[in-house]
mmCIF file of C-alpha atoms in Angstrom:
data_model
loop_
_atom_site.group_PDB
_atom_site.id
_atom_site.type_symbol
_atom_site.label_atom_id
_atom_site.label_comp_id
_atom_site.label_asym_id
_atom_site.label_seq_id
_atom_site.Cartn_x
_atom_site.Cartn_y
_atom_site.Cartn_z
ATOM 1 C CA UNK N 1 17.638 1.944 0.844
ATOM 2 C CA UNK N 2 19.334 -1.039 0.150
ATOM 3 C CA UNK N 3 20.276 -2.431 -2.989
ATOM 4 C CA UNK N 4 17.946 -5.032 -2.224
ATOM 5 C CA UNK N 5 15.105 -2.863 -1.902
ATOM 6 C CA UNK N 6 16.255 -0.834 -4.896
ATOM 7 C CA UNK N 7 16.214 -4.319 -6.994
ATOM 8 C CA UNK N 8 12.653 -4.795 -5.742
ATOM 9 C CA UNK N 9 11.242 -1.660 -6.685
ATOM 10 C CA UNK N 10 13.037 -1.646 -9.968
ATOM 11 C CA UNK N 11 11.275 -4.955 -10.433
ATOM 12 C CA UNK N 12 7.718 -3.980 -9.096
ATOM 13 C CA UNK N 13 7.902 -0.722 -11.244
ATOM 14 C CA UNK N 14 8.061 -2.993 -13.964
ATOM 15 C CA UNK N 15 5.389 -5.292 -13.152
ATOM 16 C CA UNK N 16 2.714 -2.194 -11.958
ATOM 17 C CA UNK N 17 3.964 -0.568 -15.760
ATOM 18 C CA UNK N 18 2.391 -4.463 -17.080
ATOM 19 C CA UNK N 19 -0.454 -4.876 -14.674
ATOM 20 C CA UNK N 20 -2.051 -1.500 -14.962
ATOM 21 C CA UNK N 21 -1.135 -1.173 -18.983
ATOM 22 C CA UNK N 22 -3.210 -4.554 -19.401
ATOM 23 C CA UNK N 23 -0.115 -6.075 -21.215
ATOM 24 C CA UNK N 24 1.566 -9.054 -19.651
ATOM 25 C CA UNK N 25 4.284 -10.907 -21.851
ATOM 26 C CA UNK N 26 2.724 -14.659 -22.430
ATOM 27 C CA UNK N 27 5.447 -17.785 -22.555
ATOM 28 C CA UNK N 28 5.068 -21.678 -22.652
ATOM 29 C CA UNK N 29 7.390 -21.764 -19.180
ATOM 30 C CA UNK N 30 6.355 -18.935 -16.590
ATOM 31 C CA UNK N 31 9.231 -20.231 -14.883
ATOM 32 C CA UNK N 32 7.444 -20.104 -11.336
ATOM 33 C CA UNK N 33 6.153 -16.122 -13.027
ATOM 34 C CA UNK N 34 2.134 -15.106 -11.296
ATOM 35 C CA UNK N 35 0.281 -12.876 -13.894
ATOM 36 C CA UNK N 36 -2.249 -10.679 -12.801
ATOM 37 C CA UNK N 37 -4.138 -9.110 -15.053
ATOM 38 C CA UNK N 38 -5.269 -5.277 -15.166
ATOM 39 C CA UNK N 39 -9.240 -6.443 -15.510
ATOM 40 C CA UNK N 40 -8.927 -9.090 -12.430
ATOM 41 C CA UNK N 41 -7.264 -6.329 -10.090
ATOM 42 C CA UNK N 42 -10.153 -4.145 -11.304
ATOM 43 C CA UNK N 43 -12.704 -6.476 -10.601
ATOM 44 C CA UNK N 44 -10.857 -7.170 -6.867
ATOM 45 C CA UNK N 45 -10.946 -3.380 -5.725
ATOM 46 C CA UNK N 46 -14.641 -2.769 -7.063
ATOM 47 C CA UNK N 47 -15.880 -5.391 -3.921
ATOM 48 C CA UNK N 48 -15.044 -2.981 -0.795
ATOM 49 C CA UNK N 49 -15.990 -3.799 2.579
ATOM 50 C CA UNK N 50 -17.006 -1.391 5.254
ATOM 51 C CA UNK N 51 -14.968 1.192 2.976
ATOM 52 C CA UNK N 52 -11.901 -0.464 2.076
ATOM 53 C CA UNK N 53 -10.238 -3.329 0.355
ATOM 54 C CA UNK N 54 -6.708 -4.713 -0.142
ATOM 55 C CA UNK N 55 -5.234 -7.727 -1.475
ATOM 56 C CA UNK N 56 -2.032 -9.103 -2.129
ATOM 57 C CA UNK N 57 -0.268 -8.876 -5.217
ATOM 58 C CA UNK N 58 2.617 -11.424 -6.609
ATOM 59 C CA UNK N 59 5.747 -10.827 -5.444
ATOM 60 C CA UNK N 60 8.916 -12.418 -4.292
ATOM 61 C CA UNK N 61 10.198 -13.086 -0.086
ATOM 62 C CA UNK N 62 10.650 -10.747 2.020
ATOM 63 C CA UNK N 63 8.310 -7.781 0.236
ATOM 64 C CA UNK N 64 4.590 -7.430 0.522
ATOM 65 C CA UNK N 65 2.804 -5.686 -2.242
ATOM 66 C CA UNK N 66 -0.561 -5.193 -1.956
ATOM 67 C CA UNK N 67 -3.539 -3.105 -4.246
ATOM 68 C CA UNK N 68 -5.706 -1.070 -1.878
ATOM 69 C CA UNK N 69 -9.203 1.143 -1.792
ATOM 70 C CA UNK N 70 -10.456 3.258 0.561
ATOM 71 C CA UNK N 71 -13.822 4.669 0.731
ATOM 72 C CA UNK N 72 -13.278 5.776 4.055
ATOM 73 C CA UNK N 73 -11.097 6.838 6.292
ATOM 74 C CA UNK N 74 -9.052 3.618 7.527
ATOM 75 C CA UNK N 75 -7.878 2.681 11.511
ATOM 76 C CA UNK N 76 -4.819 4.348 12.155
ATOM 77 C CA UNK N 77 -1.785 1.673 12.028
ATOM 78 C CA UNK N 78 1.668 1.503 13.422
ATOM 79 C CA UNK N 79 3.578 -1.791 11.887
ATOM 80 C CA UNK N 80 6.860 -2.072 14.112
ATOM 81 C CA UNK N 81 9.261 -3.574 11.715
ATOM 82 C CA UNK N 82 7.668 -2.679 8.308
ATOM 83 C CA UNK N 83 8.440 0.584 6.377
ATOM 84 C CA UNK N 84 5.345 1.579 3.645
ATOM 85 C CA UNK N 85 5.486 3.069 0.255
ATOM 86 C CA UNK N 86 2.426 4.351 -1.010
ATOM 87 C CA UNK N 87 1.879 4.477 -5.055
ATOM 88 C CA UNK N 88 -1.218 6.247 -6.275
ATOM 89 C CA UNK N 89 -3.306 4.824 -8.738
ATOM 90 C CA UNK N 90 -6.844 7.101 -8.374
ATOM 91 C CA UNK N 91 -8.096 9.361 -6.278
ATOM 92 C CA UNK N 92 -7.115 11.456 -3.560
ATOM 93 C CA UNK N 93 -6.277 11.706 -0.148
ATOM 94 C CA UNK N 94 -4.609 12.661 3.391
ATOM 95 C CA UNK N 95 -2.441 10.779 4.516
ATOM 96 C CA UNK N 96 -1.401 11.426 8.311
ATOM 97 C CA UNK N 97 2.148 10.138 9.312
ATOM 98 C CA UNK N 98 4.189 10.719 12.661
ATOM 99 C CA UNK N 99 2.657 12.717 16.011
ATOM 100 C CA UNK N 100 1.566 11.098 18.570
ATOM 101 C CA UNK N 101 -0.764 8.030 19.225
ATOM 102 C CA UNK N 102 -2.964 7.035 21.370
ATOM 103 C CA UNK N 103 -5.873 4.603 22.407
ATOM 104 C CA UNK N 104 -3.943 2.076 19.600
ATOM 105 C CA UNK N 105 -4.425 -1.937 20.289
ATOM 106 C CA UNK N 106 -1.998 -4.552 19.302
ATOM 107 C CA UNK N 107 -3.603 -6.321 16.782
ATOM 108 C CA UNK N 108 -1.088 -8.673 16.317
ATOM 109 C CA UNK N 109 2.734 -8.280 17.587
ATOM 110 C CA UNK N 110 4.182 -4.936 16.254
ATOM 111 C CA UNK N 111 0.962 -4.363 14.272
ATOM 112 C CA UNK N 112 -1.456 -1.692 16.147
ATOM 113 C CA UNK N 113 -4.712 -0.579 15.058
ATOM 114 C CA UNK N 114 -7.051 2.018 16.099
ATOM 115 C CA UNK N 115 -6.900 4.656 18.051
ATOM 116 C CA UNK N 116 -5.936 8.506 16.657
ATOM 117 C CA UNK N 117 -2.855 11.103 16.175
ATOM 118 C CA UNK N 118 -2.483 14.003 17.656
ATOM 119 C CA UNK N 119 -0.164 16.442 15.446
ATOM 120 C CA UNK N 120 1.968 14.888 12.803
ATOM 121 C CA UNK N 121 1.959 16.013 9.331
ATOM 122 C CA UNK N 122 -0.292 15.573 6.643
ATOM 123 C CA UNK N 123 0.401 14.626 3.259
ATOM 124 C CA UNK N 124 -2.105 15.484 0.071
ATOM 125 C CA UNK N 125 -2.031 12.509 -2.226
ATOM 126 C CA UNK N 126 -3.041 11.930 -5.856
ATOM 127 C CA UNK N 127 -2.717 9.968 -8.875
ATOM 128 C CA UNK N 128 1.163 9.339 -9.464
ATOM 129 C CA UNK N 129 2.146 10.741 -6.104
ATOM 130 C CA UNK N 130 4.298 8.220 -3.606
ATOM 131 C CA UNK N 131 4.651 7.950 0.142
ATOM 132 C CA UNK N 132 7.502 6.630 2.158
ATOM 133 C CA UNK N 133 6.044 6.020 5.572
ATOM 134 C CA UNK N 134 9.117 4.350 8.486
ATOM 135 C CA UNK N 135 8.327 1.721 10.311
ATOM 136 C CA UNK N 136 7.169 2.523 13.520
ATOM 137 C CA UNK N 137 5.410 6.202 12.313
ATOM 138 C CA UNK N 138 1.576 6.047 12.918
ATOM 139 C CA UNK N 139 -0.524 6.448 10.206
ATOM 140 C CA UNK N 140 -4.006 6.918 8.494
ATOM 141 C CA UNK N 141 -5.285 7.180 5.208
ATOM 142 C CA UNK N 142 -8.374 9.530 4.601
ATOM 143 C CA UNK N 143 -9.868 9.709 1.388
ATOM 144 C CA UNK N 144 -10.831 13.529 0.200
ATOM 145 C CA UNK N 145 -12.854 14.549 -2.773
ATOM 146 C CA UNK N 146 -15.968 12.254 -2.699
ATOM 147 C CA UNK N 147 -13.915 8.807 -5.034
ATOM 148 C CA UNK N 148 -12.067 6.148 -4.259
ATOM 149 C CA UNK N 149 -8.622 6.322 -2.535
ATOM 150 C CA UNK N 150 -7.023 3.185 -4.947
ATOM 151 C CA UNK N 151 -3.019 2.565 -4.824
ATOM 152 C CA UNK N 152 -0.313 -0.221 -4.530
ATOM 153 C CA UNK N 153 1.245 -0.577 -0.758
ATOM 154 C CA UNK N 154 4.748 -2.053 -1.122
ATOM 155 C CA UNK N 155 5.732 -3.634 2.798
ATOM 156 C CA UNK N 156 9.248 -3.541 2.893
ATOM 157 C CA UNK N 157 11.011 -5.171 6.290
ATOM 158 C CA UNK N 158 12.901 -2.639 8.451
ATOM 159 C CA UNK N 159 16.482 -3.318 8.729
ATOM 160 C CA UNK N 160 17.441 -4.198 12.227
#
């Protein structure tokens, strides 16, 4: 990991630690700072659609942070130049990563969608528990245990 990406998870532990502890520090200048408070993000993941919900969170370039929910199992994705880290909020789940795919469409260059994995390994997930998924391993979340699946999805570029 680079020190980059160590600087940007230092800095999102800190704000997940603020957002999901309902405390944000309040100033005059924000100084170009987004606050999102603990009740809004609530309020976001409560609205799924067809099982699942995500949205993005406020970060800085070049990192995409988003709060998710799944209800039910979600497509299977590849993203070709993207690596994932999971955080757990609530819930649990399986997370498949790796084996091989197939029947996937492009939904968008080096995203795919779809389609199913044959082998790989599978990865039991609850609250507190993290996933580091490489760009370019298939994936799908499944929720187990009859709740919400609800965690932060940090998008982090691959480096070429």
């Amino acid at each position: 990991m680079s020190r980059s990406q160590v600087a940007a998870l230092a800095a999102l532990s800190a704000l997940l630690a603020a957002l999901f502890a309902g405390r944000a520090a309040q100033a005059q200048d924000a100084g170009g700072a987004h606050y999102l408070s603990a009740q809004e993000i609530t309020a976001r993941l409560a609205k799924p659609v067809d099982g699942t919900v995500n949205f993005a969170l406020p970060t800085g370039p070049g990192v995409t942070v988003l709060a998710a929910r799944r209800d039910t199992a979600g497509a299977v994705e590849v993203h070709k130049v993207l690596h994932d880290e999971f955080i757990v909020q609530s819930g649990h789940a399986t997370v498949t990563v790796g084996g091989q795919l197939t029947g996937a469409r492009e939904a968008w260059p080096g995203e795919w969608r779809g389609g199913a994995i044959a082998g790989g390994a599978r990865f039991d997930l609850g609250p507190g528990d993290t996933l580091w998924i490489p760009a370019g391993q298939p994936h799908q979340v499944t929720p187990t245990g009859g709740a919400p699946f609800v965690y932060i999805a940090v998008k982090f570029p691959a480096q070429p």
